[in-house]
């Protein structure tokens, strides 16, 4: 599997709905040769300890390129 040649993040949003939880949302557009990919993504992180965070949920929905 090769890396994307170009990746752009936009519409970034970070919220903390409660102590020990972070929700990140963003749009991504990527390019590799003639292949284009775009998606809307969200990730939820939960703090397990001091400076120790883990992803508890991630979703990406492909959008039109």
Coordinates of N, CA, C and O in Angstrom, one line a residue:
X1 N 0.9 -1.2 0.0 CA 0.0 0.0 0.0 C 0.9 1.2 0.0 O 1.8 1.3 0.8
X2 N 0.6 2.2 -0.9 CA 1.4 3.4 -1.0 C 0.7 4.5 -0.4 O -0.5 4.6 -0.2
X3 N 1.5 5.5 0.0 CA 0.9 6.7 0.6 C 0.3 7.6 -0.5 O 0.6 7.6 -1.6
X4 N -0.6 8.5 0.0 CA -1.3 9.5 -0.9 C -0.2 10.5 -1.2 O 0.7 10.8 -0.5
X5 N -0.3 11.0 -2.5 CA 0.6 12.1 -2.9 C 0.3 13.4 -2.3 O 1.2 14.2 -2.0
X6 N -1.0 13.7 -2.1 CA -1.4 15.0 -1.5 C -2.7 14.8 -0.7 O -3.6 14.1 -1.1
X7 N -2.7 15.3 0.5 CA -3.8 15.2 1.4 C -4.1 16.6 2.0 O -3.2 17.3 2.4
X8 N -5.4 17.0 2.0 CA -5.8 18.3 2.5 C -6.9 18.1 3.5 O -7.9 17.4 3.2
X9 N -6.7 18.7 4.7 CA -7.7 18.7 5.7 C -8.4 20.1 5.8 O -7.8 21.1 5.7
X10 N -9.8 20.1 5.9 CA -10.5 21.3 6.0 C -11.7 21.2 7.0 O -11.9 20.1 7.5
X11 N -12.3 22.3 7.2 CA -13.5 22.3 8.1 C -13.3 21.6 9.4 O -14.1 20.8 9.9
X12 N -12.1 21.8 10.0 CA -11.7 21.2 11.2 C -12.5 21.7 12.4 O -12.7 22.9 12.5
X13 N -12.9 20.8 13.3 CA -13.6 21.2 14.5 C -13.2 20.3 15.7 O -13.1 19.0 15.5
X14 N -12.9 20.9 16.8 CA -12.6 20.1 18.0 C -13.5 20.5 19.2 O -13.7 21.7 19.4
X15 N -14.1 19.6 19.8 CA -14.9 19.9 21.0 C -14.7 19.0 22.1 O -14.2 17.9 21.9
X16 N -14.9 19.5 23.3 CA -14.8 18.7 24.6 C -16.1 18.6 25.3 O -16.4 19.4 26.1
X17 N -17.0 17.7 24.9 CA -18.3 17.6 25.5 C -18.3 17.3 27.0 O -19.3 17.6 27.7
X18 N -17.3 16.7 27.5 CA -17.1 16.4 28.9 C -15.7 16.2 29.2 O -14.9 15.9 28.4
X19 N -15.4 16.2 30.5 CA -14.0 16.0 30.9 C -13.5 14.6 30.5 O -14.2 13.6 30.6
X20 N -12.3 14.5 29.9 CA -11.8 13.2 29.5 C -12.2 12.8 28.1 O -12.0 11.6 27.7
X21 N -12.9 13.6 27.4 CA -13.4 13.2 26.0 C -13.2 14.4 25.0 O -13.4 15.5 25.4
X22 N -12.7 14.0 23.9 CA -12.5 15.0 22.8 C -13.2 14.4 21.5 O -13.0 13.2 21.2
X23 N -13.9 15.3 20.8 CA -14.5 14.9 19.5 C -13.9 15.8 18.4 O -13.9 17.0 18.6
X24 N -13.4 15.1 17.4 CA -12.7 15.8 16.3 C -13.5 15.5 15.0 O -13.8 14.4 14.7
X25 N -13.8 16.6 14.3 CA -14.4 16.4 13.0 C -13.6 17.2 11.9 O -13.0 18.2 12.2
X26 N -13.7 16.7 10.7 CA -12.9 17.3 9.6 C -13.3 16.7 8.3 O -14.0 15.7 8.2
X27 N -13.0 17.4 7.2 CA -13.1 16.9 5.9 C -11.7 16.7 5.4 O -10.8 17.4 5.7
X28 N -11.6 15.6 4.5 CA -10.3 15.3 4.0 C -10.5 15.1 2.5 O -11.5 14.5 2.0
X29 N -9.5 15.5 1.7 CA -9.4 15.3 0.3 C -8.0 14.7 0.0 O -7.0 15.3 0.5
X30 N -7.9 13.6 -0.8 CA -6.6 13.0 -1.0 C -6.5 12.7 -2.5 O -7.5 12.4 -3.2
X31 N -5.2 12.7 -3.0 CA -4.9 12.4 -4.4 C -3.7 11.5 -4.5 O -2.7 11.6 -3.8
X32 N -3.9 10.5 -5.4 CA -2.8 9.6 -5.7 C -2.9 9.3 -7.2 O -3.8 8.5 -7.6
X33 N -2.1 9.9 -8.0 CA -2.2 9.7 -9.5 C -3.5 10.2 -9.9 O -3.9 11.3 -9.7
X34 N -4.3 9.3 -10.6 CA -5.6 9.7 -11.1 C -6.7 9.4 -10.0 O -7.9 9.7 -10.2
X35 N -6.4 8.8 -8.9 CA -7.3 8.5 -7.9 C -7.5 9.6 -6.9 O -6.6 10.2 -6.4
X36 N -8.8 10.0 -6.8 CA -9.2 11.0 -5.8 C -10.1 10.5 -4.8 O -10.9 9.6 -5.1
X37 N -10.0 10.9 -3.5 CA -10.8 10.5 -2.4 C -11.2 11.7 -1.6 O -10.3 12.5 -1.3
X38 N -12.4 11.7 -1.2 CA -12.9 12.8 -0.3 C -13.8 12.2 0.8 O -14.6 11.2 0.4
X39 N -13.8 12.7 2.0 CA -14.6 12.1 3.0 C -14.9 13.2 4.1 O -14.1 14.1 4.3
X40 N -15.9 13.0 4.9 CA -16.2 13.7 6.1 C -15.9 12.7 7.2 O -16.4 11.6 7.2
X41 N -15.1 13.1 8.2 CA -14.7 12.2 9.3 C -14.9 12.7 10.7 O -15.0 13.9 10.9
X42 N -15.2 11.8 11.6 CA -15.2 12.2 13.0 C -14.4 11.1 13.8 O -14.4 9.9 13.5
X43 N -13.8 11.6 14.9 CA -13.1 10.7 15.8 C -13.4 11.1 17.2 O -13.5 12.3 17.5
X44 N -13.6 10.1 18.1 CA -13.9 10.4 19.5 C -12.7 9.8 20.3 O -12.4 8.6 20.1
X45 N -12.1 10.6 21.2 CA -11.0 10.1 22.0 C -11.4 10.2 23.5 O -12.1 11.1 23.9
X46 N -11.0 9.2 24.2 CA -11.2 9.1 25.7 C -9.9 9.0 26.4 O -9.0 8.3 26.0
X47 N -9.8 9.9 27.4 CA -8.5 9.9 28.2 C -8.5 8.7 29.1 O -9.4 8.4 29.9
X48 N -7.4 7.9 29.0 CA -7.2 6.7 29.9 C -6.3 7.1 31.1 O -6.4 6.4 32.1
X49 N -5.5 8.1 30.9 CA -4.6 8.5 32.0 C -4.0 9.8 31.6 O -4.3 10.3 30.5
X50 N -3.1 10.3 32.4 CA -2.4 11.6 32.1 C -1.7 11.4 30.7 O -0.8 10.6 30.6
X51 N -2.0 12.3 29.7 CA -1.4 12.2 28.4 C -1.5 10.9 27.7 O -0.7 10.5 26.9
X52 N -2.5 10.1 28.1 CA -2.8 8.8 27.5 C -4.2 8.7 26.9 O -5.2 8.5 27.7
X53 N -4.4 8.9 25.6 CA -5.7 9.0 25.0 C -5.8 7.8 24.0 O -4.8 7.4 23.4
X54 N -7.0 7.3 23.9 CA -7.3 6.3 22.9 C -8.5 6.6 22.1 O -9.4 7.3 22.5
X55 N -8.5 6.1 20.8 CA -9.7 6.3 19.9 C -10.7 5.3 20.3 O -10.5 4.1 20.4
X56 N -11.9 5.8 20.6 CA -13.0 4.9 21.0 C -14.0 4.8 19.8 O -14.8 3.8 19.8
X57 N -13.9 5.7 18.9 CA -14.8 5.6 17.7 C -14.2 6.5 16.6 O -13.7 7.6 16.8
X58 N -14.3 6.0 15.4 CA -13.9 6.7 14.2 C -14.9 6.4 13.1 O -15.2 5.2 12.9
X59 N -15.3 7.4 12.3 CA -16.2 7.2 11.2 C -15.8 8.1 10.0 O -15.3 9.2 10.3
X60 N -15.9 7.5 8.8 CA -15.6 8.4 7.7 C -16.7 8.0 6.6 O -17.0 6.8 6.4
X61 N -17.2 9.0 6.0 CA -18.3 8.9 5.0 C -17.7 9.5 3.7 O -17.4 10.7 3.7
X62 N -17.5 8.7 2.7 CA -17.0 9.2 1.4 C -18.0 10.2 0.8 O -19.2 10.1 0.9
X63 N -17.4 11.3 0.2 CA -18.2 12.3 -0.4 C -17.8 12.4 -1.9 O -16.8 11.8 -2.3
X64 N -18.6 13.1 -2.7 CA -18.2 13.3 -4.1 C -16.9 14.1 -4.2 O -16.7 15.0 -3.4
X65 N -16.1 13.7 -5.2 CA -14.8 14.4 -5.3 C -14.9 15.4 -6.4 O -15.8 15.4 -7.2

